[in-house]
mmCIF file of C-alpha atoms in Angstrom:
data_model
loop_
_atom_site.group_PDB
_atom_site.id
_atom_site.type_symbol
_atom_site.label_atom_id
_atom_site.label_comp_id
_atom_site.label_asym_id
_atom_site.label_seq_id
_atom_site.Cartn_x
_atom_site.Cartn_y
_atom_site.Cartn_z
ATOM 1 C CA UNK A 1 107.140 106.315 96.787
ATOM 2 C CA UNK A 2 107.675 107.062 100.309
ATOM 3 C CA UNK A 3 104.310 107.613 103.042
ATOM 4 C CA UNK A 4 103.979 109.925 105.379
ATOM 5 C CA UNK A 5 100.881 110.564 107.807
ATOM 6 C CA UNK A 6 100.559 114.313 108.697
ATOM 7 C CA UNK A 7 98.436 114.591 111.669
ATOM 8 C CA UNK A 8 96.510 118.178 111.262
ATOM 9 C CA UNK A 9 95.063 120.753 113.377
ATOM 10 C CA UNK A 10 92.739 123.773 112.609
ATOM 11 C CA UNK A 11 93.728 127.670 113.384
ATOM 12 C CA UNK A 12 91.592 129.745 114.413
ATOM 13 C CA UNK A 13 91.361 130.704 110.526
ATOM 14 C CA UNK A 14 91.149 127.038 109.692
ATOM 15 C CA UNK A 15 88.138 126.610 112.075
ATOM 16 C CA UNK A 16 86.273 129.821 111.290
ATOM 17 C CA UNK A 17 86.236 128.560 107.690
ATOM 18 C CA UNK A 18 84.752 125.056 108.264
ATOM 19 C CA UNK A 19 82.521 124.922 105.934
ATOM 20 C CA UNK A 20 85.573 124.899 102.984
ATOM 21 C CA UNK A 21 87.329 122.161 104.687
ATOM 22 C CA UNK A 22 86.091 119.618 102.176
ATOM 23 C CA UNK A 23 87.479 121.990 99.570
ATOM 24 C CA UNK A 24 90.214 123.220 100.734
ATOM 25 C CA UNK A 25 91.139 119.016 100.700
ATOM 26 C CA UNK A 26 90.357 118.955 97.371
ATOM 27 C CA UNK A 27 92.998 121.788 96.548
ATOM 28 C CA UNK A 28 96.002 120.315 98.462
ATOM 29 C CA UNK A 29 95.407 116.948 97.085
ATOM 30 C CA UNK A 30 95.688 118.739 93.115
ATOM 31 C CA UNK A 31 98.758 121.162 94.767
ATOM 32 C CA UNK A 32 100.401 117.926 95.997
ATOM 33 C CA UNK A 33 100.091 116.125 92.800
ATOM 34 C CA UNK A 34 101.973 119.138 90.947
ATOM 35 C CA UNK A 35 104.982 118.865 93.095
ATOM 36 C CA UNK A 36 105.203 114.725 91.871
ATOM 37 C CA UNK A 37 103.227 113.633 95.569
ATOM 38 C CA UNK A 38 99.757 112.303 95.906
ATOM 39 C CA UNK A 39 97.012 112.564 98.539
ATOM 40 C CA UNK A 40 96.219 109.012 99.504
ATOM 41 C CA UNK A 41 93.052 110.025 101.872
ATOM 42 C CA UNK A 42 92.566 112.440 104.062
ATOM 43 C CA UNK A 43 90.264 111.709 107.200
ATOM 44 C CA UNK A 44 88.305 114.682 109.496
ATOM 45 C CA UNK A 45 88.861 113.001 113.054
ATOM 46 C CA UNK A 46 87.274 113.475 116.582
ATOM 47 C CA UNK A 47 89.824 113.425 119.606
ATOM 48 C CA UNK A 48 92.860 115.471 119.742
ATOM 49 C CA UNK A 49 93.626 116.054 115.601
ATOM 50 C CA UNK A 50 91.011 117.561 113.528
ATOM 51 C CA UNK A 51 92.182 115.771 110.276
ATOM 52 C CA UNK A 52 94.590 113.396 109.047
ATOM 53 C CA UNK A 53 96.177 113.171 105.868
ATOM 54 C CA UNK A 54 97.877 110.135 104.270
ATOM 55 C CA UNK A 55 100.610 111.172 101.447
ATOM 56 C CA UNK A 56 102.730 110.032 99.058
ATOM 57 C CA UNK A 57 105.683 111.176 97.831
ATOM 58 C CA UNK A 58 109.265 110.585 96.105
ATOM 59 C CA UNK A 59 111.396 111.799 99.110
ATOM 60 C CA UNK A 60 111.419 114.006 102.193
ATOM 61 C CA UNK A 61 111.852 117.537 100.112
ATOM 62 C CA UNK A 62 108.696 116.603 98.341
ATOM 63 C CA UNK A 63 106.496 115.802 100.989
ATOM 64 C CA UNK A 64 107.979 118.604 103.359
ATOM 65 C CA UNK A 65 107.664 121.321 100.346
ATOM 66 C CA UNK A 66 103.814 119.938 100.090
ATOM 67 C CA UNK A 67 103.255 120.280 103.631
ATOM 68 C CA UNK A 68 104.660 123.260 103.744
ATOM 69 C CA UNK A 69 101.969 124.902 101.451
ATOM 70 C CA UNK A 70 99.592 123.396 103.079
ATOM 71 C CA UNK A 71 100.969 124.830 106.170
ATOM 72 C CA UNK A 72 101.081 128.145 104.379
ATOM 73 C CA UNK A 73 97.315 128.434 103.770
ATOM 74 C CA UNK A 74 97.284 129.589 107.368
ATOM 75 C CA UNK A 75 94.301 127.075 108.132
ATOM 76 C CA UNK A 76 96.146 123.712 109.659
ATOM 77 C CA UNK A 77 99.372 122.687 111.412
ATOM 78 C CA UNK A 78 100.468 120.075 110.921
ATOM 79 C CA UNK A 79 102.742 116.881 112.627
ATOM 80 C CA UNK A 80 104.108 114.878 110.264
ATOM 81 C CA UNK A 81 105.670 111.071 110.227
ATOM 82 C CA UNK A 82 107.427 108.576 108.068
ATOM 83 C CA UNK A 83 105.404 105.536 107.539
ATOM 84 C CA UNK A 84 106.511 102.161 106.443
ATOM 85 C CA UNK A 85 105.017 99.691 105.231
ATOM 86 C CA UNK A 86 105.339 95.906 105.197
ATOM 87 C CA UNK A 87 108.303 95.674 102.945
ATOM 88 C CA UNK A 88 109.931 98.492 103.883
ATOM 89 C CA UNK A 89 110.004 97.322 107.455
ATOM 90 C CA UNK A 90 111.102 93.951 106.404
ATOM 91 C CA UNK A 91 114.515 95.420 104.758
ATOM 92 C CA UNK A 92 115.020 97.798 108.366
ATOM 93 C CA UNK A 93 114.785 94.586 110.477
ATOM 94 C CA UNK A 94 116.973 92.794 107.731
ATOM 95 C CA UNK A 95 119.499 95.675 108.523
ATOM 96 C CA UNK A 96 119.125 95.747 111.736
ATOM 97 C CA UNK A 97 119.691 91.757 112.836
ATOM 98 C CA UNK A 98 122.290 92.278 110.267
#
């Protein structure tokens, strides 16, 4: 499974409804699962995100087609990046140095 970190930001709908936000976390992380992805944690954040969501998935199309119904609520946008771990970065530098 690949991670990705999606960095999140409240609309104006997504703020008005704050008191859901716990819920509405709840509901992406069973949405994501249908698609074959899985919420790893998600994390309400002070400075210039308002959440941040850790996900797993089997490729790009997964995680893009989950983040793009999360998008579609109409309560967050969202930034998203690859993350690799450990071994992943290992076999990049191994490539790399080649």
């Amino acid at each position: 499974m690949l991670t990705y970190v999606a960095l999140l930001n409240w609309t104006d709908q997504g703020i008005q409804d704050y008191k859901d936000t716990a819920q509405r976390a709840e509901a992406f992380g069973a949405e994501v699962q249908k698609l074959g992805a899985k919420l790893l944690n998600i994390y309400w954040t002070v400075g210039p995100y308002d959440l941040v969501a850790v996900v797993e998935a089997p490729d790009d199309e997964t995680a893009t087609a989950a983040l793009l119904q999360l998008g579609g609520a109409g309560n967050v946008r969202t930034t998203t990046l690859r993350a690799f771990d450990r071994e992943e970065m290992d076999r990049i530098i191994g490539k790399a140095a080649g």
